């Protein structure tokens, strides 16, 4: 091969590389540190703390928690099955309500698959039918696809509504059924396809990278499993669209959307075969941004960590189609505790303008306190009330000053003047002098 031949060969190889989303190896100490943050959560086996995403994340990671993992899966099974059976006592339990939601049942199915189990038997069938039923309900809430006058307006009226939960959970449920080789009807897939093709339906016109990435993972699973053959072309096209949307959402630092949507976005890009030329470069840039965020300790939330750990092990939810349960994983050691005692007091101003009369109050807390500590302090001082609800991501703020967020509304957390926080009340730690606004908004 002459010089020119060698040059062309190199160019070709580089070109091929640029089309593949590869994540080079990450310092194992950084990965271990991340895994260690999950360990304390694995000791919490009470219903409101059990989180199938943690189990999935760990099983797809390069780390293991030994017998703790078995006990955790056992507790997940007991709890989710009990809620599914809906015994009189559990029926009214609010945690059971969450556990039998479209997304949580989906995550539970992913957890079973992460242990190389296929749902089966009487209990398994019940679980699958329940999830399929929920998806049908979600589909109906979006809109009926059999339009009464299809010749006049074949598509639009059929997709006017919203799912009961979200398109994120809708996609997650399809993915979960798919990795268990359970098919859903074309018209269920149709709703997700339509949402991706008409992005405004996914997040009030704003692109939610997490949501599109989850939809993309569901489509990739359907494509690989040769499900919904009549939809094949549309599914393949949608995968390309998702990829495009994620690439377009890359920030100058390299994140896709924001730092916390990057793990799912990477899971999607790492598995999609319909490649854009710039995928490889975009992934390398994202990986560098992730590394910087890891070093800055940006990953504190157990749910986001559980979505990131597979990526650092070059795995994705798509690997759950045929998981490798014998892959060697390194045993996690508990972290050596480091206490930093601080006596520094900071001031944080809390304001709520969405109510009459508006509320504004400065509170004093120890440096390093979370926003939740600030809310607690404001409550103790009097004149401020709030409510939270346990979720897989931690405490979710549901009500402020007696005003509960209604359907498709939420209490948004912002840093003055107008910057939405990227973390929830338990993880965000305000700085001295900061003003935090709680704002009731539609989504
Ligand atoms: C859909 C969604 C929303 C919806 C939830 C409403 C609904 N009916 O679905 C809306 C738009 C309201 C929302 C709000 C917020 N969200 Co949000 N949300 C998501 C998303 C895309 C999916 C969540 C989900 O359904 N999970 C699956 C189900 C099965 O789990 P679940 O626990 O049962 O789901 C509930 C909780 O997740 C809860 N929830 C949603 N977001 C958040 C965020 C936090 C911090 C908490 C504690 C709970 C919570 O709502 C879900 C439905 O009830 C995730 C993406 C992701 N990668 O996870 C982001 C995500 C969890 N949200 C995020 C954030 C930052 C927020 C906000 C704090 C934004 C803000 N500045 O106000 C607020 C929450 C404020 C509050 N009141 O406490 C971040 C969290 C990052 C982190 N470090 O933890 C994520 C990862 C998105 C991102 N990439 O930035 N969110």
Short mmCIF file of C-alpha atoms and ligand atoms in Angstrom, two decimals:
data_model
loop_
_atom_site.label_atom_id
_atom_site.label_comp_id
_atom_site.label_asym_id
_atom_site.label_seq_id
_atom_site.Cartn_x
_atom_site.Cartn_y
_atom_site.Cartn_z
CA UNK A 1 0.00 0.00 0.00
CA UNK A 2 1.47 3.36 -1.06
CA UNK A 3 1.37 6.54 1.03
CA UNK A 4 -1.91 7.62 -0.53
CA UNK A 5 -3.47 4.20 0.12
CA UNK A 6 -2.40 4.30 3.76
CA UNK A 7 -3.76 7.83 4.13
CA UNK A 8 -7.11 6.86 2.61
CA UNK A 9 -7.26 3.78 4.85
CA UNK A 10 -6.62 5.96 7.93
CA UNK A 11 -9.26 8.45 6.85
CA UNK A 12 -11.75 5.62 6.34
CA UNK A 13 -10.98 4.18 9.77
CA UNK A 14 -11.34 7.60 11.41
CA UNK A 15 -14.59 8.15 9.55
CA UNK A 16 -15.96 4.82 10.75
CA UNK A 17 -14.88 5.66 14.29
CA UNK A 18 -16.63 9.02 14.10
CA UNK A 19 -19.88 7.18 13.42
CA UNK A 20 -19.68 5.01 16.51
CA UNK A 21 -20.51 6.23 19.98
CA UNK A 22 -17.76 4.71 22.07
CA UNK A 23 -17.01 5.55 25.67
CA UNK A 24 -13.36 5.01 26.48
CA UNK A 25 -12.55 3.49 29.86
CA UNK A 26 -13.07 5.68 32.91
CA UNK A 27 -10.81 5.73 35.98
CA UNK A 28 -12.09 2.82 38.10
CA UNK A 29 -11.71 4.83 41.32
CA UNK A 30 -14.18 7.42 40.03
CA UNK A 31 -16.63 4.66 39.11
CA UNK A 32 -16.23 2.99 42.50
CA UNK A 33 -16.87 6.28 44.29
CA UNK A 34 -20.07 6.63 42.34
CA UNK A 35 -21.15 3.09 43.17
CA UNK A 36 -20.41 3.68 46.84
CA UNK A 37 -23.06 6.40 46.88
CA UNK A 38 -25.65 3.75 46.02
CA UNK A 39 -24.62 1.37 48.80
CA UNK A 40 -26.44 3.11 51.71
CA UNK A 41 -29.62 3.08 49.60
CA UNK A 42 -29.37 -0.68 49.27
CA UNK A 43 -29.75 -0.99 53.03
CA UNK A 44 -33.05 0.85 52.91
CA UNK A 45 -35.61 -1.83 52.28
CA UNK A 46 -38.72 0.05 53.36
CA UNK A 47 -41.41 0.37 50.67
CA UNK A 48 -40.91 4.09 50.08
CA UNK A 49 -37.17 3.66 49.53
CA UNK A 50 -37.12 0.57 47.33
CA UNK A 51 -35.97 1.60 43.88
CA UNK A 52 -35.71 -0.87 40.97
CA UNK A 53 -33.59 1.58 39.00
CA UNK A 54 -30.77 1.20 41.57
CA UNK A 55 -30.79 -2.57 41.05
CA UNK A 56 -30.77 -2.24 37.26
CA UNK A 57 -27.96 0.33 37.37
CA UNK A 58 -25.78 -1.86 39.54
CA UNK A 59 -26.36 -5.05 37.55
CA UNK A 60 -25.34 -3.27 34.33
CA UNK A 61 -22.31 -1.69 35.98
CA UNK A 62 -18.82 -3.03 36.57
CA UNK A 63 -19.57 -3.19 40.31
CA UNK A 64 -21.46 -5.53 42.60
CA UNK A 65 -22.81 -5.44 46.14
CA UNK A 66 -22.70 -9.20 46.83
CA UNK A 67 -25.52 -10.62 48.94
CA UNK A 68 -26.97 -7.15 49.43
CA UNK A 69 -28.05 -7.32 45.81
CA UNK A 70 -29.92 -10.58 46.31
CA UNK A 71 -31.68 -9.26 49.38
CA UNK A 72 -32.56 -6.09 47.51
CA UNK A 73 -34.10 -7.96 44.58
CA UNK A 74 -35.98 -10.17 47.00
CA UNK A 75 -37.42 -7.09 48.74
CA UNK A 76 -38.32 -5.53 45.39
CA UNK A 77 -40.20 -8.67 44.40
CA UNK A 78 -42.08 -8.91 47.70
CA UNK A 79 -43.06 -5.29 47.63
CA UNK A 80 -44.05 -4.91 44.00
CA UNK A 81 -45.95 -8.18 43.94
CA UNK A 82 -47.80 -7.27 47.13
CA UNK A 83 -48.82 -3.93 45.64
CA UNK A 84 -49.86 -5.65 42.41
CA UNK A 85 -52.00 -8.15 44.24
CA UNK A 86 -53.66 -5.13 45.81
CA UNK A 87 -54.51 -6.69 49.18
CA UNK A 88 -56.93 -4.56 51.18
CA UNK A 89 -54.26 -3.11 53.41
CA UNK A 90 -51.89 -2.18 50.61
CA UNK A 91 -54.58 -0.84 48.33
CA UNK A 92 -54.81 2.49 50.00
CA UNK A 93 -51.12 2.83 50.51
CA UNK A 94 -49.78 5.79 48.61
CA UNK A 95 -46.50 3.96 47.98
CA UNK A 96 -48.46 1.18 46.28
CA UNK A 97 -50.06 3.74 44.03
CA UNK A 98 -46.62 4.83 42.84
CA UNK A 99 -45.36 1.26 42.55
CA UNK A 100 -48.19 0.28 40.26
CA UNK A 101 -47.63 3.25 37.95
CA UNK A 102 -46.68 2.69 34.31
CA UNK A 103 -43.05 3.71 34.82
CA UNK A 104 -42.37 1.93 38.09
CA UNK A 105 -43.82 -1.34 36.86
CA UNK A 106 -41.63 -0.89 33.80
CA UNK A 107 -38.55 -0.38 35.96
CA UNK A 108 -39.46 -3.43 38.06
CA UNK A 109 -39.61 -5.50 34.86
CA UNK A 110 -36.18 -4.16 33.88
CA UNK A 111 -34.87 -5.21 37.32
CA UNK A 112 -36.13 -8.77 36.82
CA UNK A 113 -34.49 -8.89 33.39
CA UNK A 114 -31.25 -7.51 34.85
CA UNK A 115 -31.22 -10.72 36.91
CA UNK A 116 -31.69 -12.70 33.68
CA UNK A 117 -35.28 -13.58 34.57
CA UNK A 118 -38.14 -13.59 32.11
CA UNK A 119 -41.54 -12.82 33.59
CA UNK A 120 -43.60 -15.94 33.62
CA UNK A 121 -46.09 -17.97 35.57
CA UNK A 122 -49.31 -16.71 37.04
CA UNK A 123 -47.78 -13.71 38.83
CA UNK A 124 -45.66 -12.74 35.84
CA UNK A 125 -48.61 -12.88 33.46
CA UNK A 126 -50.61 -10.71 35.79
CA UNK A 127 -47.79 -8.17 35.89
CA UNK A 128 -47.51 -8.08 32.10
CA UNK A 129 -51.27 -7.73 31.61
CA UNK A 130 -51.39 -4.97 34.19
CA UNK A 131 -48.65 -3.02 32.43
CA UNK A 132 -50.27 -3.54 29.03
CA UNK A 133 -53.55 -2.32 30.50
CA UNK A 134 -51.86 0.78 31.88
CA UNK A 135 -50.31 1.46 28.48
CA UNK A 136 -53.75 1.14 26.88
CA UNK A 137 -55.09 3.68 29.41
CA UNK A 138 -52.22 6.03 28.65
CA UNK A 139 -52.87 5.59 24.94
CA UNK A 140 -56.53 6.45 25.40
CA UNK A 141 -55.58 9.55 27.40
CA UNK A 142 -53.40 10.71 24.49
CA UNK A 143 -56.25 10.24 22.08
CA UNK A 144 -58.08 7.56 20.28
CA UNK A 145 -56.31 6.54 17.09
CA UNK A 146 -59.50 5.32 15.44
CA UNK A 147 -60.76 8.73 14.43
CA UNK A 148 -64.48 8.80 13.57
CA UNK A 149 -63.71 10.65 10.34
CA UNK A 150 -60.32 9.31 9.30
CA UNK A 151 -60.73 10.57 5.73
CA UNK A 152 -61.07 14.13 7.00
CA UNK A 153 -58.36 14.30 9.66
CA UNK A 154 -56.59 11.00 9.84
CA UNK A 155 -53.98 11.83 12.51
CA UNK A 156 -54.23 15.11 14.38
CA UNK A 157 -57.33 14.62 16.55
CA UNK A 158 -56.01 11.25 17.58
CA UNK A 159 -53.06 12.67 19.48
CA UNK A 160 -54.40 15.79 21.15
CA UNK A 161 -54.21 14.69 24.77
CA UNK A 162 -51.37 13.69 27.08
CA UNK A 163 -50.51 10.41 28.73
CA UNK A 164 -51.68 10.15 32.37
CA UNK A 165 -48.06 10.01 33.49
CA UNK A 166 -45.63 11.14 30.79
CA UNK A 167 -44.13 10.06 27.47
CA UNK A 168 -41.03 9.15 29.48
CA UNK A 169 -42.97 6.46 31.37
CA UNK A 170 -44.80 5.46 28.20
CA UNK A 171 -41.48 4.78 26.45
CA UNK A 172 -40.06 3.06 29.51
CA UNK A 173 -43.01 0.67 29.69
CA UNK A 174 -42.70 -0.29 26.00
CA UNK A 175 -38.97 -0.87 26.48
CA UNK A 176 -39.56 -3.01 29.59
CA UNK A 177 -42.14 -5.21 27.88
CA UNK A 178 -39.90 -5.48 24.84
CA UNK A 179 -36.84 -6.76 26.76
CA UNK A 180 -39.16 -9.46 28.13
CA UNK A 181 -40.15 -10.29 24.55
CA UNK A 182 -43.68 -9.04 25.14
CA UNK A 183 -45.24 -7.25 22.21
CA UNK A 184 -47.52 -4.26 22.29
CA UNK A 185 -50.06 -3.31 19.63
CA UNK A 186 -49.02 -1.14 16.71
CA UNK A 187 -51.40 1.57 17.90
CA UNK A 188 -49.57 1.77 21.27
CA UNK A 189 -46.25 2.23 19.45
CA UNK A 190 -47.95 4.71 17.13
CA UNK A 191 -48.49 7.22 19.93
CA UNK A 192 -44.81 7.28 20.82
CA UNK A 193 -43.83 7.52 17.16
CA UNK A 194 -46.18 10.44 16.69
CA UNK A 195 -44.83 12.18 19.80
CA UNK A 196 -41.26 11.90 18.53
CA UNK A 197 -42.22 12.98 15.03
CA UNK A 198 -44.09 15.98 16.50
CA UNK A 199 -41.70 16.94 19.24
CA UNK A 200 -43.91 19.64 20.77
CA UNK A 201 -46.01 16.92 22.36
CA UNK A 202 -43.11 15.68 24.40
CA UNK A 203 -42.49 18.59 26.73
CA UNK A 204 -44.67 21.55 25.97
CA UNK A 205 -42.64 22.28 22.90
CA UNK A 206 -39.32 21.97 24.73
CA UNK A 207 -37.16 19.04 23.99
CA UNK A 208 -36.68 16.82 27.04
CA UNK A 209 -33.60 14.88 26.17
CA UNK A 210 -34.33 12.21 28.81
CA UNK A 211 -37.76 11.59 27.31
CA UNK A 212 -36.59 11.37 23.71
CA UNK A 213 -33.69 9.14 24.74
CA UNK A 214 -36.08 6.77 26.53
CA UNK A 215 -38.33 6.70 23.45
CA UNK A 216 -35.26 6.00 21.31
CA UNK A 217 -34.25 3.06 23.53
CA UNK A 218 -37.76 1.64 23.23
CA UNK A 219 -37.64 1.93 19.42
CA UNK A 220 -34.19 0.31 19.27
CA UNK A 221 -35.47 -2.63 21.31
CA UNK A 222 -38.49 -3.03 19.02
CA UNK A 223 -36.25 -2.87 15.97
CA UNK A 224 -33.75 -5.43 17.30
CA UNK A 225 -36.52 -7.78 18.40
CA UNK A 226 -38.23 -7.55 15.01
CA UNK A 227 -41.47 -6.52 16.74
CA UNK A 228 -44.21 -4.51 15.01
CA UNK A 229 -42.95 -5.45 11.52
CA UNK A 230 -45.52 -3.21 9.79
CA UNK A 231 -43.97 -0.25 11.57
CA UNK A 232 -40.37 -1.15 10.86
CA UNK A 233 -39.61 1.69 8.48
CA UNK A 234 -41.28 4.27 10.70
CA UNK A 235 -39.42 2.94 13.76
CA UNK A 236 -36.06 3.10 11.98
CA UNK A 237 -36.77 6.64 10.84
CA UNK A 238 -37.78 7.62 14.38
CA UNK A 239 -34.50 6.24 15.76
CA UNK A 240 -32.66 8.54 13.36
CA UNK A 241 -34.81 11.47 14.46
CA UNK A 242 -34.13 10.79 18.13
CA UNK A 243 -30.43 10.62 17.43
CA UNK A 244 -30.60 13.90 15.57
CA UNK A 245 -32.54 15.60 18.39
CA UNK A 246 -30.03 14.42 20.99
CA UNK A 247 -27.09 15.61 18.90
CA UNK A 248 -28.75 18.98 18.38
CA UNK A 249 -29.22 19.32 22.14
CA UNK A 250 -25.47 19.13 22.85
CA UNK A 251 -24.30 22.09 24.92
CA UNK A 252 -20.98 23.86 24.31
CA UNK A 253 -19.50 21.95 27.29
CA UNK A 254 -20.56 18.67 25.70
CA UNK A 255 -23.63 17.57 27.66
CA UNK A 256 -26.72 16.39 25.82
CA UNK A 257 -29.49 18.57 27.24
CA UNK A 258 -28.00 18.94 30.69
CA UNK A 259 -25.52 17.01 32.78
CA UNK A 260 -28.27 14.73 34.17
CA UNK A 261 -29.85 13.80 30.85
CA UNK A 262 -26.47 12.93 29.34
CA UNK A 263 -26.37 9.35 30.76
CA UNK A 264 -29.63 8.30 29.08
CA UNK A 265 -28.75 10.21 25.92
CA UNK A 266 -25.45 8.31 25.76
CA UNK A 267 -27.24 5.00 26.36
CA UNK A 268 -29.34 5.79 23.31
CA UNK A 269 -26.45 6.92 21.10
CA UNK A 270 -24.27 3.96 22.13
CA UNK A 271 -26.87 1.47 20.87
CA UNK A 272 -28.26 3.05 17.74
CA UNK A 273 -26.81 1.71 14.54
CA UNK A 274 -28.24 4.28 12.12
CA UNK A 275 -25.30 6.60 12.47
CA UNK A 276 -24.71 10.22 11.83
CA UNK A 277 -21.21 11.13 10.88
CA UNK A 278 -20.67 13.35 13.89
CA UNK A 279 -21.87 10.83 16.51
CA UNK A 280 -18.42 9.62 17.52
CA UNK A 281 -17.01 13.11 18.07
CA UNK A 282 -20.14 14.22 19.94
CA UNK A 283 -19.87 11.20 22.26
CA UNK A 284 -16.22 11.83 23.00
CA UNK A 285 -17.06 15.42 23.87
CA UNK A 286 -19.92 14.26 26.10
CA UNK A 287 -17.65 11.79 27.81
CA UNK A 288 -15.15 14.57 28.59
CA UNK A 289 -17.97 16.72 30.00
CA UNK A 290 -19.21 13.79 32.10
CA UNK A 291 -15.73 13.21 33.48
CA UNK A 292 -15.45 16.85 34.51
CA UNK A 293 -18.88 16.61 36.20
CA UNK A 294 -17.84 13.39 37.95
CA UNK A 295 -14.75 15.08 39.29
CA UNK A 296 -16.86 18.01 40.51
CA UNK A 297 -19.07 15.54 42.38
CA UNK A 298 -22.11 16.63 40.38
CA UNK A 299 -23.63 13.14 40.60
CA UNK A 300 -25.27 12.82 44.00
CA UNK A 301 -28.73 11.60 43.10
CA UNK A 302 -29.21 7.83 43.30
CA UNK A 303 -31.50 7.70 40.29
CA UNK A 304 -29.18 9.61 37.98
CA UNK A 305 -26.22 7.56 39.26
CA UNK A 306 -28.18 4.40 38.41
CA UNK A 307 -28.61 5.67 34.84
CA UNK A 308 -24.93 6.63 34.55
CA UNK A 309 -23.24 3.48 35.92
CA UNK A 310 -24.17 1.29 32.90
CA UNK A 311 -22.75 3.91 30.51
CA UNK A 312 -19.42 3.90 32.35
CA UNK A 313 -19.42 0.12 31.87
CA UNK A 314 -20.34 0.57 28.18
CA UNK A 315 -23.73 -1.03 28.79
CA UNK A 316 -27.24 0.20 28.13
CA UNK A 317 -30.82 -0.88 28.84
CA UNK A 318 -30.74 -2.53 25.42
CA UNK A 319 -28.30 -5.07 26.89
CA UNK A 320 -31.26 -6.32 28.92
CA UNK A 321 -32.55 -8.04 25.76
CA UNK A 322 -29.92 -10.68 26.50
CA UNK A 323 -28.10 -9.72 29.69
CA UNK A 324 -24.81 -11.25 30.72
CA UNK A 325 -25.39 -12.25 34.33
CA UNK A 326 -22.01 -13.95 34.65
CA UNK A 327 -19.92 -10.94 33.68
CA UNK A 328 -17.28 -10.34 36.35
CA UNK A 329 -17.97 -7.31 38.52
CA UNK A 330 -15.80 -5.79 41.23
CA UNK A 331 -17.10 -5.98 44.82
CA UNK A 332 -17.99 -2.57 46.22
CA UNK A 333 -16.39 -1.63 49.53
CA UNK A 334 -18.24 0.82 51.76
CA UNK A 335 -16.79 4.32 51.56
CA UNK A 336 -14.65 5.54 54.42
CA UNK A 337 -16.74 8.25 56.00
CA UNK A 338 -15.40 11.75 55.97
CA UNK A 339 -17.03 14.31 58.21
CA UNK A 340 -16.51 17.97 57.67
CA UNK A 341 -17.80 19.89 60.62
CA UNK A 342 -18.82 23.38 59.72
CA UNK A 343 -20.12 26.14 61.91
CA UNK A 344 -20.42 28.67 59.11
CA UNK A 345 -23.91 30.12 58.84
CA UNK A 346 -25.30 31.24 55.48
CA UNK A 347 -28.40 33.17 54.52
CA UNK A 348 -30.81 31.96 51.84
CA UNK A 349 -33.90 33.86 50.73
CA UNK A 350 -36.98 31.90 49.88
CA UNK A 351 -39.68 33.44 47.76
CA UNK A 352 -43.06 32.32 46.46
CA UNK A 353 -44.79 34.75 44.10
CA UNK A 354 -47.38 32.29 42.77
CA UNK A 355 -49.60 32.89 45.83
CA UNK A 356 -51.51 35.80 47.36
CA UNK A 357 -50.05 37.41 49.37
CA UNK A 358 -46.59 36.60 48.03
CA UNK A 359 -44.08 35.14 50.47
CA UNK A 360 -40.45 36.23 50.87
CA UNK A 361 -38.24 35.37 53.82
CA UNK A 362 -34.53 35.01 54.52
CA UNK A 363 -33.51 32.03 56.60
CA UNK A 364 -30.19 31.15 58.22
CA UNK A 365 -28.84 27.64 57.87
CA UNK A 366 -25.47 25.89 58.18
CA UNK A 367 -23.29 26.11 55.06
CA UNK A 368 -23.76 22.97 52.97
CA UNK A 369 -27.43 22.57 53.93
CA UNK A 370 -29.81 21.33 51.27
CA UNK A 371 -32.75 23.28 49.93
CA UNK A 372 -34.91 20.85 51.88
CA UNK A 373 -33.16 22.00 55.09
CA UNK A 374 -33.95 25.58 54.08
CA UNK A 375 -37.64 24.70 53.61
CA UNK A 376 -37.68 22.93 56.99
CA UNK A 377 -36.12 25.94 58.67
CA UNK A 378 -38.61 28.32 57.04
CA UNK A 379 -41.41 26.06 58.27
CA UNK A 380 -40.01 26.04 61.82
CA UNK A 381 -39.81 29.83 61.77
CA UNK A 382 -43.54 29.90 60.94
CA UNK A 383 -45.53 31.29 58.03
CA UNK A 384 -44.30 28.70 55.52
CA UNK A 385 -45.75 25.27 54.79
CA UNK A 386 -44.96 22.68 52.16
CA UNK A 387 -45.51 19.01 51.36
CA UNK A 388 -43.42 16.42 49.60
CA UNK A 389 -43.97 12.99 48.16
CA UNK A 390 -41.38 10.21 48.02
CA UNK A 391 -40.25 9.32 44.50
CA UNK A 392 -37.44 7.29 42.96
CA UNK A 393 -35.48 10.53 42.56
CA UNK A 394 -36.05 11.59 46.18
CA UNK A 395 -38.54 13.95 47.81
CA UNK A 396 -40.69 15.71 45.20
CA UNK A 397 -42.21 19.03 46.23
CA UNK A 398 -45.96 18.68 45.73
CA UNK A 399 -47.51 21.57 47.62
CA UNK A 400 -46.48 25.01 48.90
CA UNK A 401 -48.52 27.09 51.35
CA UNK A 402 -51.43 24.71 50.96
CA UNK A 403 -51.40 25.00 47.15
CA UNK A 404 -51.00 21.54 45.68
CA UNK A 405 -49.83 21.38 42.07
CA UNK A 406 -52.73 20.22 39.90
CA UNK A 407 -52.74 17.98 36.87
CA UNK A 408 -49.88 18.89 34.50
CA UNK A 409 -48.65 21.53 36.95
CA UNK A 410 -45.59 21.42 39.18
CA UNK A 411 -43.74 23.50 41.72
CA UNK A 412 -40.65 24.54 39.82
CA UNK A 413 -37.44 25.30 41.70
CA UNK A 414 -35.50 28.33 40.45
CA UNK A 415 -32.45 30.30 41.45
CA UNK A 416 -32.93 34.04 41.13
CA UNK A 417 -33.32 35.67 38.71
CA UNK A 418 -34.77 32.91 36.51
CA UNK A 419 -32.62 29.79 36.40
CA UNK A 420 -34.40 26.45 36.90
CA UNK A 421 -32.42 24.21 39.25
CA UNK A 422 -31.05 20.97 37.85
CA UNK A 423 -31.48 19.18 41.17
CA UNK A 424 -34.30 18.49 43.58
CA UNK A 425 -34.79 19.86 47.10
CA UNK A 426 -32.77 17.09 48.78
CA UNK A 427 -29.70 17.45 46.54
CA UNK A 428 -29.47 21.15 45.78
CA UNK A 429 -27.27 23.07 48.23
CA UNK A 430 -27.79 26.84 48.02
CA UNK A 431 -24.87 29.22 48.45
CA UNK A 432 -24.72 32.15 50.84
CA UNK A 433 -26.90 35.05 49.70
CA UNK A 434 -28.85 33.04 47.11
CA UNK A 435 -32.55 33.59 46.47
CA UNK A 436 -34.60 30.49 45.63
CA UNK A 437 -38.02 30.84 44.09
CA UNK A 438 -40.73 28.20 44.18
CA UNK A 439 -43.02 28.79 41.22
CA UNK A 440 -46.21 26.98 40.26
CA UNK A 441 -46.00 26.32 36.51
CA UNK A 442 -47.64 24.18 33.84
CA UNK A 443 -45.63 21.57 31.99
C1 LIG B 1 -41.19 13.67 33.69
C2 LIG B 1 -40.19 14.42 34.54
C3 LIG B 1 -40.64 15.54 35.22
C4 LIG B 1 -42.11 15.95 35.29
C5 LIG B 1 -42.79 15.06 36.39
C6 LIG B 1 -44.33 15.05 36.38
C7 LIG B 1 -44.90 13.79 35.80
N1 LIG B 1 -46.18 13.61 35.95
O1 LIG B 1 -44.26 12.95 35.21
C8 LIG B 1 -41.97 17.46 35.69
C9 LIG B 1 -41.83 18.28 34.42
C10 LIG B 1 -43.06 18.03 36.54
C11 LIG B 1 -40.60 17.42 36.41
C12 LIG B 1 -40.25 18.35 37.36
C13 LIG B 1 -38.94 18.44 37.88
N2 LIG B 1 -37.87 17.78 37.48
CO1 LIG B 1 -37.99 16.20 36.37
N3 LIG B 1 -37.95 14.71 35.26
C14 LIG B 1 -38.84 13.99 34.62
C15 LIG B 1 -38.21 12.81 33.89
C16 LIG B 1 -38.10 13.14 32.40
C17 LIG B 1 -38.94 11.46 34.07
C18 LIG B 1 -39.32 11.11 35.52
C19 LIG B 1 -40.01 9.79 35.58
O2 LIG B 1 -41.14 9.65 35.15
N4 LIG B 1 -39.33 8.73 36.07
C20 LIG B 1 -39.83 7.37 36.05
C21 LIG B 1 -40.79 7.06 37.18
C22 LIG B 1 -41.15 5.59 37.12
O3 LIG B 1 -40.14 7.30 38.44
P1 LIG B 1 -40.96 8.05 39.63
O4 LIG B 1 -40.02 8.33 40.71
O5 LIG B 1 -42.19 7.30 39.95
O6 LIG B 1 -41.34 9.40 38.83
C23 LIG B 1 -41.69 10.59 39.51
C24 LIG B 1 -40.47 11.40 39.93
O7 LIG B 1 -39.44 11.24 38.99
C25 LIG B 1 -41.01 12.81 39.92
N5 LIG B 1 -39.98 13.74 39.49
C26 LIG B 1 -39.82 14.24 38.27
N6 LIG B 1 -38.73 15.03 38.23
C27 LIG B 1 -38.19 15.00 39.47
C28 LIG B 1 -37.05 15.62 39.97
C29 LIG B 1 -36.71 15.42 41.29
C30 LIG B 1 -35.44 16.04 41.78
C31 LIG B 1 -37.52 14.62 42.13
C32 LIG B 1 -37.16 14.41 43.56
C33 LIG B 1 -38.67 13.99 41.62
C34 LIG B 1 -38.97 14.20 40.29
O8 LIG B 1 -42.09 12.84 38.99
C35 LIG B 1 -42.32 11.51 38.48
C36 LIG B 1 -43.79 11.28 38.27
O9 LIG B 1 -44.48 11.36 39.47
C37 LIG B 1 -36.80 12.72 34.59
C38 LIG B 1 -35.70 12.15 33.68
C39 LIG B 1 -34.85 11.07 34.30
N7 LIG B 1 -33.69 10.87 33.74
O10 LIG B 1 -35.21 10.42 35.25
C40 LIG B 1 -36.58 14.21 34.96
C41 LIG B 1 -35.65 14.58 36.14
C42 LIG B 1 -35.76 13.52 37.22
N8 LIG B 1 -36.15 15.88 36.63
C43 LIG B 1 -35.22 16.63 37.04
C44 LIG B 1 -35.44 17.89 37.67
C45 LIG B 1 -34.20 18.70 38.05
C46 LIG B 1 -36.73 18.35 37.95
C47 LIG B 1 -37.08 19.63 38.76
C48 LIG B 1 -36.33 19.73 40.09
C49 LIG B 1 -36.84 20.86 37.85
C50 LIG B 1 -37.03 22.21 38.54
N9 LIG B 1 -36.06 23.09 38.42
O11 LIG B 1 -38.03 22.48 39.15
C51 LIG B 1 -38.63 19.44 38.94
C52 LIG B 1 -39.08 18.88 40.31
C53 LIG B 1 -39.39 19.98 41.31
C54 LIG B 1 -40.17 19.51 42.50
N10 LIG B 1 -41.42 19.94 42.58
O12 LIG B 1 -39.68 18.79 43.36
C55 LIG B 1 -33.85 16.03 36.83
C56 LIG B 1 -33.25 15.52 38.15
C57 LIG B 1 -31.74 15.64 38.17
C58 LIG B 1 -31.15 15.25 39.50
N11 LIG B 1 -29.94 15.63 39.73
O13 LIG B 1 -31.76 14.61 40.31
C59 LIG B 1 -34.15 14.95 35.76
C60 LIG B 1 -33.20 13.75 35.76
C61 LIG B 1 -34.15 15.64 34.36
C62 LIG B 1 -32.83 16.26 34.00
N12 LIG B 1 -32.07 15.65 33.15
O14 LIG B 1 -32.51 17.34 34.42
N13 LIG B 1 -39.87 16.41 35.97
#
